Short mmCIF file of C-alpha atoms in Angstrom, two decimals:
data_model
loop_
_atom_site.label_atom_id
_atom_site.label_comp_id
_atom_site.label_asym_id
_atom_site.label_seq_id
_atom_site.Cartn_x
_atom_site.Cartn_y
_atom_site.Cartn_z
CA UNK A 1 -19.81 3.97 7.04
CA UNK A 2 -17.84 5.81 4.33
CA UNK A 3 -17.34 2.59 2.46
CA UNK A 4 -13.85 1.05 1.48
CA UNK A 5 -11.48 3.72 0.55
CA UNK A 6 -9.01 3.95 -2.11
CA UNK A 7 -5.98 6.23 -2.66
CA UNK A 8 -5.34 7.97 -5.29
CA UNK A 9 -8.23 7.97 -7.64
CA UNK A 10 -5.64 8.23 -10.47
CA UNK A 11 -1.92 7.49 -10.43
CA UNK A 12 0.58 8.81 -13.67
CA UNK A 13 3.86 7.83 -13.62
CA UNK A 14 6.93 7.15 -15.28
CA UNK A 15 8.70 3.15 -16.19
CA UNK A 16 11.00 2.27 -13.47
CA UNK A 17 9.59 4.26 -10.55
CA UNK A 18 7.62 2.62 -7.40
CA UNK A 19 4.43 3.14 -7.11
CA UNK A 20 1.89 2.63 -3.87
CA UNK A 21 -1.56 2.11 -3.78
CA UNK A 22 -3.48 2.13 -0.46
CA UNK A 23 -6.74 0.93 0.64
CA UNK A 24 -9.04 1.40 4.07
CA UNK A 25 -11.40 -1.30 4.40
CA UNK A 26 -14.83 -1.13 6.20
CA UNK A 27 -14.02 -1.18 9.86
CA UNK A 28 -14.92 -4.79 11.11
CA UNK A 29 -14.54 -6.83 7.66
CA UNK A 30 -11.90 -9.54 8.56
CA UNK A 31 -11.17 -10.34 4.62
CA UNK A 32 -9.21 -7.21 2.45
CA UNK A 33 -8.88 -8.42 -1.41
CA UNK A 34 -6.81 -6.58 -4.34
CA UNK A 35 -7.93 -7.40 -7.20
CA UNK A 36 -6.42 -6.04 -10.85
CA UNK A 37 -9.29 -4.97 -13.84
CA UNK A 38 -7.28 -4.75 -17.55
CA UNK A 39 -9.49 -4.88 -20.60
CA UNK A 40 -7.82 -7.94 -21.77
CA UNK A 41 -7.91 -10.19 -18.58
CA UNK A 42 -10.87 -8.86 -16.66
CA UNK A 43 -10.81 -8.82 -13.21
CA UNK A 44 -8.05 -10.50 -11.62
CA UNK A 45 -7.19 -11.58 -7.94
CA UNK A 46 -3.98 -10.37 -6.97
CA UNK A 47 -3.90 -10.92 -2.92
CA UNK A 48 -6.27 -11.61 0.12
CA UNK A 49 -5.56 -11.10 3.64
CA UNK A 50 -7.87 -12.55 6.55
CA UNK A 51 -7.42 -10.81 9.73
CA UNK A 52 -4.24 -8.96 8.19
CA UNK A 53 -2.72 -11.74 7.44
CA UNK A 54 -1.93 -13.02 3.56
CA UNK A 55 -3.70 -15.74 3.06
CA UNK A 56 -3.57 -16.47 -1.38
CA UNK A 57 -0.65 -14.56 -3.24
CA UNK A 58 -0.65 -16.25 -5.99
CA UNK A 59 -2.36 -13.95 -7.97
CA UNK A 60 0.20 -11.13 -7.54
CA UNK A 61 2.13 -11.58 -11.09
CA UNK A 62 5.66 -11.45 -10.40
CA UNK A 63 7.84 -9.86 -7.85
CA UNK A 64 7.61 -6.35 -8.45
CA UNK A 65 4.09 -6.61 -6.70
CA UNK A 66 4.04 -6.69 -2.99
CA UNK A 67 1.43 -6.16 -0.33
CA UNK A 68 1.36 -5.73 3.31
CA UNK A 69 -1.61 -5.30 5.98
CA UNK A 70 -0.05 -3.78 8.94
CA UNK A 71 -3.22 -3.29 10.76
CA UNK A 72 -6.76 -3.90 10.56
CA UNK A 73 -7.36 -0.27 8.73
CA UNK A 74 -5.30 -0.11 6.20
CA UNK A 75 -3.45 -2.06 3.17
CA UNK A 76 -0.95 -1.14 0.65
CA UNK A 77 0.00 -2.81 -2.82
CA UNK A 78 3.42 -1.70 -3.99
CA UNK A 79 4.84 -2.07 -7.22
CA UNK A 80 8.19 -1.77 -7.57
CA UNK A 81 9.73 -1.23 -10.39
CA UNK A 82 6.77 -0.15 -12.49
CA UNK A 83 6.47 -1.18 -15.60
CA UNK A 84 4.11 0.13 -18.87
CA UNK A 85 2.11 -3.28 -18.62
CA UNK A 86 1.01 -2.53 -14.85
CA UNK A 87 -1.43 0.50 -16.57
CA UNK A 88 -4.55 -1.18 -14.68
CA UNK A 89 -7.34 -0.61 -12.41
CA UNK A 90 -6.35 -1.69 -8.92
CA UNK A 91 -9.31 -2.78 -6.79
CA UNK A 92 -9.35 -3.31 -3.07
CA UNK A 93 -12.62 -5.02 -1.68
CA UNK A 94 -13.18 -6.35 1.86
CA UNK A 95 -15.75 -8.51 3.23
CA UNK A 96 -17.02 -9.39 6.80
CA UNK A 97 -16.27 -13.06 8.19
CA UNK A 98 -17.29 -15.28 5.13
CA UNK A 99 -18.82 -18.33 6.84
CA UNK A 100 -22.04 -16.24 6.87
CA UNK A 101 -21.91 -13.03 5.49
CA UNK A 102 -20.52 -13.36 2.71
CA UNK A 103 -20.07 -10.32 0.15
CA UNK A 104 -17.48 -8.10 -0.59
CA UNK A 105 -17.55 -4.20 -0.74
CA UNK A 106 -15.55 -2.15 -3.35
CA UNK A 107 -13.68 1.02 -3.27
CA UNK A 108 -13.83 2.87 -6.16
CA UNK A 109 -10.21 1.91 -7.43
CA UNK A 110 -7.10 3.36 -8.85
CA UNK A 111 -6.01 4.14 -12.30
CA UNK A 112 -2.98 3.28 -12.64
CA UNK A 113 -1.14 4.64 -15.80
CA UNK A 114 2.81 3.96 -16.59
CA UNK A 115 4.29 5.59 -19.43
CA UNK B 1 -10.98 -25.27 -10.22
CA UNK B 2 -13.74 -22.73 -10.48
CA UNK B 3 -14.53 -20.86 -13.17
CA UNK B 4 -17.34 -18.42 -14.55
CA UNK B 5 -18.41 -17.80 -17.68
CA UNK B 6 -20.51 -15.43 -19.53
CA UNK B 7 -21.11 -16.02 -22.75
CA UNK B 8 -22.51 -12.33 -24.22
CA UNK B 9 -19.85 -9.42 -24.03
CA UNK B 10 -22.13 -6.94 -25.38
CA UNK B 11 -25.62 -6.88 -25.18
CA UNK B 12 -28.47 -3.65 -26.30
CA UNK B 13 -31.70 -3.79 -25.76
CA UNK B 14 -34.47 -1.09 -25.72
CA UNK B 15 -35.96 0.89 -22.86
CA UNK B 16 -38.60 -0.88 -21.12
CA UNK B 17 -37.73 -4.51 -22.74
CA UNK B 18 -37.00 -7.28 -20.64
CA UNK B 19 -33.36 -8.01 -20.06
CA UNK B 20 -31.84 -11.92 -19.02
CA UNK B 21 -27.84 -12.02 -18.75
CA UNK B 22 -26.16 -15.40 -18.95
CA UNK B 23 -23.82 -16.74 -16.48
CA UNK B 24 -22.81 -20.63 -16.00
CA UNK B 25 -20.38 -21.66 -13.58
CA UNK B 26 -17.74 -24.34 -13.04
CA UNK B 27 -17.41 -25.67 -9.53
CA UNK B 28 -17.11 -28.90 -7.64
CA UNK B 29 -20.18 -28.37 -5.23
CA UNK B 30 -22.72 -26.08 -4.35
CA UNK B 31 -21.29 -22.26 -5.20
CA UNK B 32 -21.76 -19.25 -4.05
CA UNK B 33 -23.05 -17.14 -6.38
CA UNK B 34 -23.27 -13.25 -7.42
CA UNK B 35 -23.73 -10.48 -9.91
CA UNK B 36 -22.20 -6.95 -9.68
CA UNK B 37 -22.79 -4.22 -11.32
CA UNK B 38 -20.18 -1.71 -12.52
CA UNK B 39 -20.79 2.34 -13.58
CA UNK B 40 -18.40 3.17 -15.30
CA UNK B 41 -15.10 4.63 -13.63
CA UNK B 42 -16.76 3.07 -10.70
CA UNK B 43 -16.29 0.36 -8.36
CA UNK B 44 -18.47 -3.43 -8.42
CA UNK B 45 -21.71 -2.97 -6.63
CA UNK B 46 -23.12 -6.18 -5.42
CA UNK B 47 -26.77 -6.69 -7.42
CA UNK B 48 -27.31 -9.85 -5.29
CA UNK B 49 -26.62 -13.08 -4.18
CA UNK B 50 -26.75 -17.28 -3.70
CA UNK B 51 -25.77 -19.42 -0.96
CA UNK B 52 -28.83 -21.84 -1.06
CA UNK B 53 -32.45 -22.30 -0.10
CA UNK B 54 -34.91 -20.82 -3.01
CA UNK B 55 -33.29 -20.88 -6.40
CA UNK B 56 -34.46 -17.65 -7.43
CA UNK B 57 -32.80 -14.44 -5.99
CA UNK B 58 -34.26 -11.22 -5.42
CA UNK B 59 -31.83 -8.17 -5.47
CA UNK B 60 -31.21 -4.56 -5.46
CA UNK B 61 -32.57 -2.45 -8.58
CA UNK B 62 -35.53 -4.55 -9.61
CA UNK B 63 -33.22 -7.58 -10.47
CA UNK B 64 -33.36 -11.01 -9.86
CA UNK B 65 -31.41 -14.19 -10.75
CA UNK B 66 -32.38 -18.16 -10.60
CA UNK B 67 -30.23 -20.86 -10.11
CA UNK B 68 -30.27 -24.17 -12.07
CA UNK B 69 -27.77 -26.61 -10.66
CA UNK B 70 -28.77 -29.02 -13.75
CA UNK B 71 -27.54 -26.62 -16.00
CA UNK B 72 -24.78 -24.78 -13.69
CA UNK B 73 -26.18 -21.43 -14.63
CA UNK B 74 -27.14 -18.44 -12.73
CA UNK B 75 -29.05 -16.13 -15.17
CA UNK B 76 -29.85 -12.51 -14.17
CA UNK B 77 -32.82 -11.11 -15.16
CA UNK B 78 -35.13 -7.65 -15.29
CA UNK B 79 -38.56 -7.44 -16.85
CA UNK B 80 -38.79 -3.29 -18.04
CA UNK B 81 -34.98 -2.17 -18.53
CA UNK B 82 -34.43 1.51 -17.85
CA UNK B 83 -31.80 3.65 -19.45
CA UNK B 84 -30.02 4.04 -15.65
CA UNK B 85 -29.33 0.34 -16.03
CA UNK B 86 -26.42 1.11 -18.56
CA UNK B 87 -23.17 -0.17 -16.90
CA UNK B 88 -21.31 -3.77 -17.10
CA UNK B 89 -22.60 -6.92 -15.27
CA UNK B 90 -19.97 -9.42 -13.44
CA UNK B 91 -21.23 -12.99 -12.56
CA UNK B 92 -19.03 -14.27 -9.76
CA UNK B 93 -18.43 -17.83 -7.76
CA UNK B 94 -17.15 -18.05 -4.84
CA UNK B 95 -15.56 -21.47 -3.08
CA UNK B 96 -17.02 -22.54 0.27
CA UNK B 97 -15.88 -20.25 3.15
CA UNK B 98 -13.70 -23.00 5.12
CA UNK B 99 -11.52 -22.59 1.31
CA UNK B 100 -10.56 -18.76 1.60
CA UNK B 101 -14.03 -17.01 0.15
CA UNK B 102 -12.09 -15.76 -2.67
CA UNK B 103 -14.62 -14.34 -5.87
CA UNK B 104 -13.55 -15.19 -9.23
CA UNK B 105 -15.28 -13.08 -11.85
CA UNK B 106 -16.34 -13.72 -15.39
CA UNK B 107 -15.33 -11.32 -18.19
CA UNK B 108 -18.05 -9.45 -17.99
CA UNK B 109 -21.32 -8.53 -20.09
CA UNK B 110 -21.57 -4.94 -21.35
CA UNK B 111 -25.29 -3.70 -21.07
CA UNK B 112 -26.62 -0.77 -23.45
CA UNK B 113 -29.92 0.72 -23.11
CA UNK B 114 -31.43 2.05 -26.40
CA UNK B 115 -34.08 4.87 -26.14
#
């Protein structure tokens, strides 16, 4: 298994624009989680989804953020407009069916940087 | 609510020392507990883990962890350090599965490995 993927590694761009982050998860995890990693607030749950569906938002800081699970293979988390405070590592994890296997995987993440 | 803390943000010790990382918890009744590990410009990698049973945890990379209840700690611990072992440590709690699964991370303890 070629582990939870992340797209892009690294994301530069300008105040104002939209920006889209993507995640695969490990094929058969029901739980997807994006979490946010900033020096000053650690690591930070934004959003899960359990079977594709959202499940805890509250996390996701105001209403620029947004994130959708159309199917079982693939996740995006969309900010819109960006903003220089959003410069963050953006972590997507998933985990199989928690009742007894619990443990989440992580992709590598994305760099986010808005100038 | 739960909550994780670890005291030590930065902590060196010397090749081939022992090394114990602090982590105590906040959480209404029996947690699950983890530790990652994080390379840097790298994802979490799960060290190990707690759902119950025997108190002390064996994991990946020669660590291992014990859980006091009394004292709502989870320590991780190595005997002989080696210089690979460089990276940052995340405790984590997670609620009982029937409440979502969600992780929530402490801040983080930075590990450096002196020759």
């Amino acid at each position: 298994d070629a582990g939870v993927i992340q797209s892009p590694r690294h994301e530069v761009t300008e105040m104002g624009q939209e920006v889209t982050l993507r995640c695969k998860p490990i094929s058969g995890h029901d739980y997807l989680f994006w979490y946010r990693q900033t020096m000053m607030r650690g690591l930070e749950l934004l959003i899960y989804f359990n079977n594709n569906v959202p499940i805890d938002d509250s996390g996701m800081p105001e209403d620029r953020f947004s994130a959708k699970m159309p199917n079982a293979s693939f996740s995006t988390l969309k900010i819109q407009p960006s903003e220089p405070r959003d410069s963050a590592v953006y972590f997507c994890a998933s985990s199989p069916e928690v009742k007894t296997n619990y443990g989440y995987t992580f992709g590598s993440g994305t760099r986010l940087t808005v100038v | 609510a739960q909550s994780v803390t670890q005291p030590d943000i930065h902590i060196t010790v010397s090749e081939g020392a022992s090394l114990e990382l602090r982590c105590n918890y906040s959480y209404g009744a029996t947690p699950y507990l983890f530790w990652y590990v994080q390379s840097p410009g790298q994802g979490l990698q799960l060290l190990l883990k707690y759902f119950s049973g025997d108190t002390l945890v064996q994991g990946i990379k020669g660590f291992e962890a014990e859980f006091k209840r009394s004292q709502s700690s989870f320590n991780l611990r190595k005997p002989s350090v080696h210089w690979s072992d460089a990276a940052e440590y995340f405790c984590a709690v997670g609620a009982h599965y029937n409440q979502g699964g969600k992780l929530i991370f402490g801040q983080g303890t930075e590990l450096s490995v002196k020759p």
